Amino acid sequence: MHHFLEPHKYPGKLFIVEGIDGSGKSTQVQLLKKWLESKGMSVFFTEWNSSDLVKETTKEGKKKKILTPTTFSLLHASDLSSRLYNYIVPPLKAGMVVLADRYVYTAFARDVVRGVHPQWVRKLYNFAVRPDVGFYFRVPLDTAIDRILRARSKIKYYEAGMDIKLSTNIVESFRLFQGKILKEYDGLVKEYGLSVVDATLEIDEQQEIVRGIIEKALEGYSVKRRTYVRRQKVLRRGTAVPTS
Amino acid sequence: MSADKKYFGEGLPYRPLNRLKGKLIAIEGTDGVGRTTQIELLKDWIELKGHAVLETGWTRSNLMSRAIQSAKMGNTVDRLTFSLLYATDFADRLENQIMPALEAGFIVLADRYIYTAFARDWMREGDRKWIVDAFGFAIVPDLVCYLSVDIDTLIPRVIESGGMDYWESGGDLHLGEDLYDNFRKYQGRMIREFDAMSEEYHFEKIDARVSVDEIQQQLRSKIEPHLVKEVAKKPKIETPPSL
């Protein structure tokens, strides 16, 4: 098992992005992926709460509104555990780059605001692989809310933290909930040495900062090349022909 | 016998324990030792004494039972993830069944408790402390009865009552050459883990090598002192407060 506070020993690299909804982190991670791939690297991308194992259960729990702060937290931990085993650790062992959109810090911020014990959730996630770089896209609350309200027709119940009853108005609840999460993230930046990116900058300016930090983190990393062609079939007499 | 409930670790900060007036009794022991039979008998006995009983069992939560079933069908779920699925199942039952029942003054009979999760998690390579920390939100039971049996008594009992199961044999761990070998090694290790926990977590050890009736008598004598008057009776008679 991993110990989250210790660096991992795999030949690959794990880079993660964090931030509240509307911080633009997903855009940045996609641009980063493209850039790394253009440099010939083999990159694997994974998202928070995306494993087949618990996705349906979480969806149903949300729909029926039966999730408690603790079951919500444990379901997300199960999801990460399953993704580590199936999708994250294998590429890291194979020396690849793994990019994760949200990681344990989402739980440390969000679940604590929901009411779970800060120490409990940190110990719970001790199985997680420590990222090589963790980015935090810091954005003022109003900017994030504007972006969210413009991009979507509706804010969801759990996303707005309606389950912890901050307000009966969903937009107001969302504002209060995300505001509390922002505070938690600020603490996490210091606690875990996250790299802060000012998410009010232009997209390309942010990306430049991100690439600069990644470039440094990749010093001494031996690139696992992407395979552009399929493996060659070796014929009996030793001549190789490329498969179409 | 402690009157007040305690959290096992950090607990649930959003749920204070002061209103839990019922009793939480956990029945622990390895697979096939006869827990379910004993709990049915206990339930009848306790209800006849006038107390309301809630029975709760491993993987029986509304939220998780289906996900765990399907996880067992496939073979892509690792032990760590299983431990987390069990913890989620337990949390759902704790908050949505066990705590409300304790608030209402029920006697809660838990078929397996967090100690089963500990023993199972310890079968994989890893940090032994992690699973204990993960269950820090649990409530310490008022009483843990541990049905203790040796592997040679257990095996014929399991074979007679339907045979050995892949998961109960730790099939994923490949400890032996066949189902029998796996079962013997796996359950042997589980028994050793339960024995080792017995002292640390103050289990009441019940000799489960004897007949169903004799086991039941031992259990009743351990449980009887916990069935005191603060527990809700069925039907409940309210005494008016004296003026």
Coordinates of C-alpha atoms in Angstrom, one line a residue, chain A:
Chain A
M1 CA 0.0 0.0 0.0
H2 CA 1.1 3.6 -0.7
H3 CA 1.6 6.2 2.0
F4 CA 0.3 9.4 0.8
L5 CA 2.9 11.5 2.5
E6 CA 5.8 9.7 0.9
P7 CA 6.8 10.2 -2.8
H8 CA 6.0 7.3 -5.0
K9 CA 8.7 5.1 -6.5
Y10 CA 7.3 4.5 -9.9
P11 CA 9.2 5.5 -13.1
G12 CA 6.1 7.3 -14.4
K13 CA 4.8 10.7 -13.4
L14 CA 1.5 11.7 -11.8
F15 CA 0.2 15.3 -12.3
I16 CA -3.1 16.4 -10.9
V17 CA -5.3 19.5 -11.2
E18 CA -7.6 20.9 -8.5
G19 CA -9.9 23.8 -8.1
I20 CA -13.6 24.5 -7.6
D21 CA -16.2 24.2 -10.3
G22 CA -15.7 27.0 -12.8
S23 CA -12.0 27.4 -12.1
G24 CA -11.1 26.3 -15.6
K25 CA -8.9 23.4 -14.4
S26 CA -10.4 20.9 -16.9
T27 CA -9.5 23.1 -19.9
Q28 CA -6.0 23.5 -18.6
V29 CA -5.5 19.8 -18.1
Q30 CA -6.7 19.0 -21.6
L31 CA -4.2 21.6 -23.1
L32 CA -1.5 20.0 -21.0
K33 CA -2.3 16.6 -22.3
K34 CA -2.2 17.8 -25.9
W35 CA 1.2 19.4 -25.3
L36 CA 2.7 16.3 -23.6
E37 CA 1.5 14.1 -26.4
S38 CA 2.9 16.4 -29.0
K39 CA 6.3 15.9 -27.3
G40 CA 5.8 12.2 -27.9
M41 CA 4.8 11.1 -24.5
S42 CA 2.4 8.5 -23.6
V43 CA -0.3 10.1 -21.4
F44 CA -3.1 8.6 -19.5
F45 CA -6.0 10.8 -18.3
T46 CA -8.4 10.0 -15.5
E47 CA -11.2 11.9 -13.8
W48 CA -12.7 12.0 -10.3
N49 CA -15.6 9.8 -9.7
S50 CA -15.5 8.0 -13.0
S51 CA -15.0 4.3 -12.3
D52 CA -17.7 1.9 -13.5
L53 CA -17.6 0.2 -10.1
V54 CA -19.4 2.9 -8.1
K55 CA -20.5 5.5 -10.7
E56 CA -24.0 4.0 -10.8
T57 CA -24.3 3.7 -7.0
T58 CA -23.2 7.3 -6.5
K59 CA -25.7 8.5 -9.2
E60 CA -28.5 6.6 -7.6
G61 CA -27.6 7.7 -4.1
K62 CA -27.6 11.3 -5.4
K63 CA -30.9 10.9 -7.2
K64 CA -32.6 9.5 -4.1
K65 CA -30.8 12.0 -1.9
I66 CA -29.8 9.2 0.6
L67 CA -26.1 10.0 0.7
T68 CA -24.6 11.2 4.0
P69 CA -21.4 13.1 4.2
T70 CA -19.6 9.9 5.2
T71 CA -21.1 7.6 2.6
F72 CA -20.5 10.3 0.0
S73 CA -16.8 10.4 1.1
L74 CA -16.4 6.7 1.2
L75 CA -17.9 6.2 -2.3
H76 CA -15.4 8.6 -3.7
A77 CA -12.6 6.9 -1.9
S78 CA -13.8 3.5 -3.4
D79 CA -13.8 5.1 -6.8
L80 CA -10.2 6.4 -6.5
S81 CA -9.0 3.1 -5.0
S82 CA -10.5 1.2 -8.0
R83 CA -9.0 3.6 -10.5
L84 CA -5.6 3.4 -8.8
Y85 CA -5.6 -0.3 -9.1
N86 CA -7.0 -0.6 -12.6
Y87 CA -5.9 2.6 -14.4
I88 CA -3.4 4.8 -12.5
V89 CA -0.8 2.5 -11.0
P90 CA -0.3 0.3 -14.2
P91 CA 0.7 3.3 -16.4
L92 CA 2.9 4.7 -13.6
K93 CA 4.7 1.4 -13.3
A94 CA 5.1 1.4 -17.1
G95 CA 6.8 4.8 -16.9
M96 CA 3.9 6.8 -18.4
V97 CA 2.5 10.2 -17.5
V98 CA -0.8 10.1 -15.7
L99 CA -3.0 13.3 -15.6
A100 CA -5.9 13.4 -13.1
D101 CA -8.7 15.9 -13.1
R102 CA -9.3 16.3 -9.3
Y103 CA -7.6 14.1 -6.7
V104 CA -7.7 13.5 -3.0
Y105 CA -7.6 17.3 -2.3
T106 CA -11.2 17.5 -3.6
A107 CA -12.2 15.1 -0.8
F108 CA -10.1 16.9 1.8
A109 CA -11.8 20.2 0.9
R110 CA -15.3 19.2 0.0
D111 CA -16.0 16.3 2.4
V112 CA -14.7 18.4 5.3
V113 CA -17.1 21.2 4.4
R114 CA -19.8 18.6 4.4
G115 CA -18.9 17.7 7.9
V116 CA -16.5 14.7 8.0
H117 CA -13.5 14.9 10.3
P118 CA -10.5 16.4 8.6
Q119 CA -8.1 13.9 10.1
W120 CA -10.4 10.9 9.3
V121 CA -10.6 11.8 5.6
R122 CA -6.8 12.3 5.4
K123 CA -6.1 8.9 7.0
L124 CA -8.7 7.3 4.7
Y125 CA -6.9 8.4 1.6
N126 CA -3.5 7.3 2.8
F127 CA -3.7 4.6 0.1
A128 CA -3.4 7.2 -2.6
V129 CA -0.2 7.7 -4.7
R130 CA 1.3 11.1 -3.9
P131 CA 1.3 13.2 -7.1
D132 CA 4.6 14.6 -8.5
V133 CA 2.9 17.9 -9.1
G134 CA -0.5 19.1 -7.8
F135 CA -1.9 22.3 -9.4
Y136 CA -4.5 24.4 -7.7
F137 CA -6.4 26.8 -9.9
R138 CA -7.3 29.6 -7.6
V139 CA -10.3 31.7 -8.7
P140 CA -12.4 34.3 -6.9
L141 CA -15.9 32.9 -5.9
D142 CA -17.8 35.4 -8.1
T143 CA -15.8 34.6 -11.2
A144 CA -16.4 30.9 -10.7
I145 CA -20.1 31.4 -10.1
D146 CA -20.4 33.6 -13.2
R147 CA -18.7 30.9 -15.3
I148 CA -20.9 28.1 -13.9
L149 CA -24.2 30.0 -14.4
R150 CA -23.3 31.0 -17.9
A151 CA -22.2 27.4 -18.9
R152 CA -25.1 25.5 -17.4
S153 CA -28.8 25.7 -17.2
K154 CA -29.0 24.1 -13.7
I155 CA -26.8 23.6 -10.7
K156 CA -27.2 20.1 -9.2
Y157 CA -28.3 19.4 -5.6
Y158 CA -25.1 17.9 -4.2
E159 CA -22.9 20.3 -6.2
A160 CA -24.6 23.2 -4.5
G161 CA -24.2 21.4 -1.1
M162 CA -28.0 21.4 -0.6
D163 CA -27.6 18.3 1.5
I164 CA -25.9 20.3 4.3
K165 CA -28.7 22.9 4.3
L166 CA -26.8 26.1 4.1
S167 CA -29.7 27.8 2.3
T168 CA -32.9 26.7 0.7
N169 CA -32.0 28.8 -2.4
I170 CA -29.9 26.7 -4.7
V171 CA -27.7 29.5 -6.1
E172 CA -27.2 30.9 -2.6
S173 CA -26.4 27.5 -1.2
F174 CA -23.9 27.0 -4.1
R175 CA -22.2 30.3 -3.3
L176 CA -21.9 29.5 0.4
F177 CA -20.7 25.9 -0.2
Q178 CA -18.1 26.8 -2.8
G179 CA -16.9 29.7 -0.6
K180 CA -16.2 27.3 2.3
I181 CA -14.5 24.9 -0.1
L182 CA -12.2 27.7 -1.3
K183 CA -11.1 28.3 2.3
E184 CA -10.3 24.7 2.7
Y185 CA -8.3 24.7 -0.5
D186 CA -6.2 27.6 0.7
G187 CA -5.2 25.6 3.8
L188 CA -4.4 22.6 1.6
V189 CA -2.1 24.7 -0.6
K190 CA 0.2 25.1 2.4
E191 CA -0.3 21.7 3.9
Y192 CA 0.6 19.8 0.7
G193 CA 2.7 22.3 -1.3
L194 CA 0.3 22.6 -4.2
S195 CA 1.4 24.8 -7.1
V196 CA -1.1 27.7 -7.3
V197 CA -2.1 29.1 -10.7
D198 CA -4.1 32.4 -10.9
A199 CA -7.2 31.2 -12.7
T200 CA -8.3 34.7 -13.6
L201 CA -5.4 35.0 -16.1
E202 CA -6.0 34.3 -19.8
I203 CA -6.1 30.7 -20.7
D204 CA -2.9 30.7 -22.7
E205 CA -1.1 32.6 -19.9
Q206 CA -2.2 30.0 -17.3
Q207 CA -1.1 27.2 -19.7
E208 CA 2.4 28.8 -20.0
I209 CA 2.8 28.7 -16.2
V210 CA 1.6 25.1 -16.1
R211 CA 4.0 24.0 -18.9
G212 CA 6.9 25.7 -17.1
I213 CA 6.2 23.8 -13.9
I214 CA 5.8 20.5 -15.7
E215 CA 8.9 21.0 -17.7
K216 CA 10.9 21.3 -14.5
A217 CA 9.1 18.2 -13.0
L218 CA 10.1 16.2 -16.1
E219 CA 13.8 16.9 -15.8
G220 CA 15.6 13.5 -15.8
Y221 CA 12.4 11.7 -16.8
S222 CA 13.0 9.1 -19.5
V223 CA 10.2 9.5 -22.0
K224 CA 8.0 6.6 -22.8
R225 CA 7.4 7.2 -26.5
R226 CA 3.9 6.9 -27.9
T227 CA 3.5 4.1 -30.3
Y228 CA 2.5 5.7 -33.6
V229 CA 2.3 2.4 -35.5
R230 CA 1.2 -0.9 -34.4
R231 CA 3.7 -3.4 -33.3
Q232 CA 5.4 -5.1 -36.2
K233 CA 4.7 -8.6 -37.0
V234 CA 7.9 -10.7 -37.1
L235 CA 7.9 -13.2 -39.9
R236 CA 9.6 -16.5 -39.8
R237 CA 12.8 -15.5 -41.5
G238 CA 13.3 -12.5 -39.3
T239 CA 12.0 -9.8 -41.7
A240 CA 9.6 -7.4 -40.2
V241 CA 6.7 -5.9 -42.0
P242 CA 4.5 -3.1 -40.6
T243 CA 0.9 -4.0 -40.1
S244 CA -1.5 -1.7 -41.7

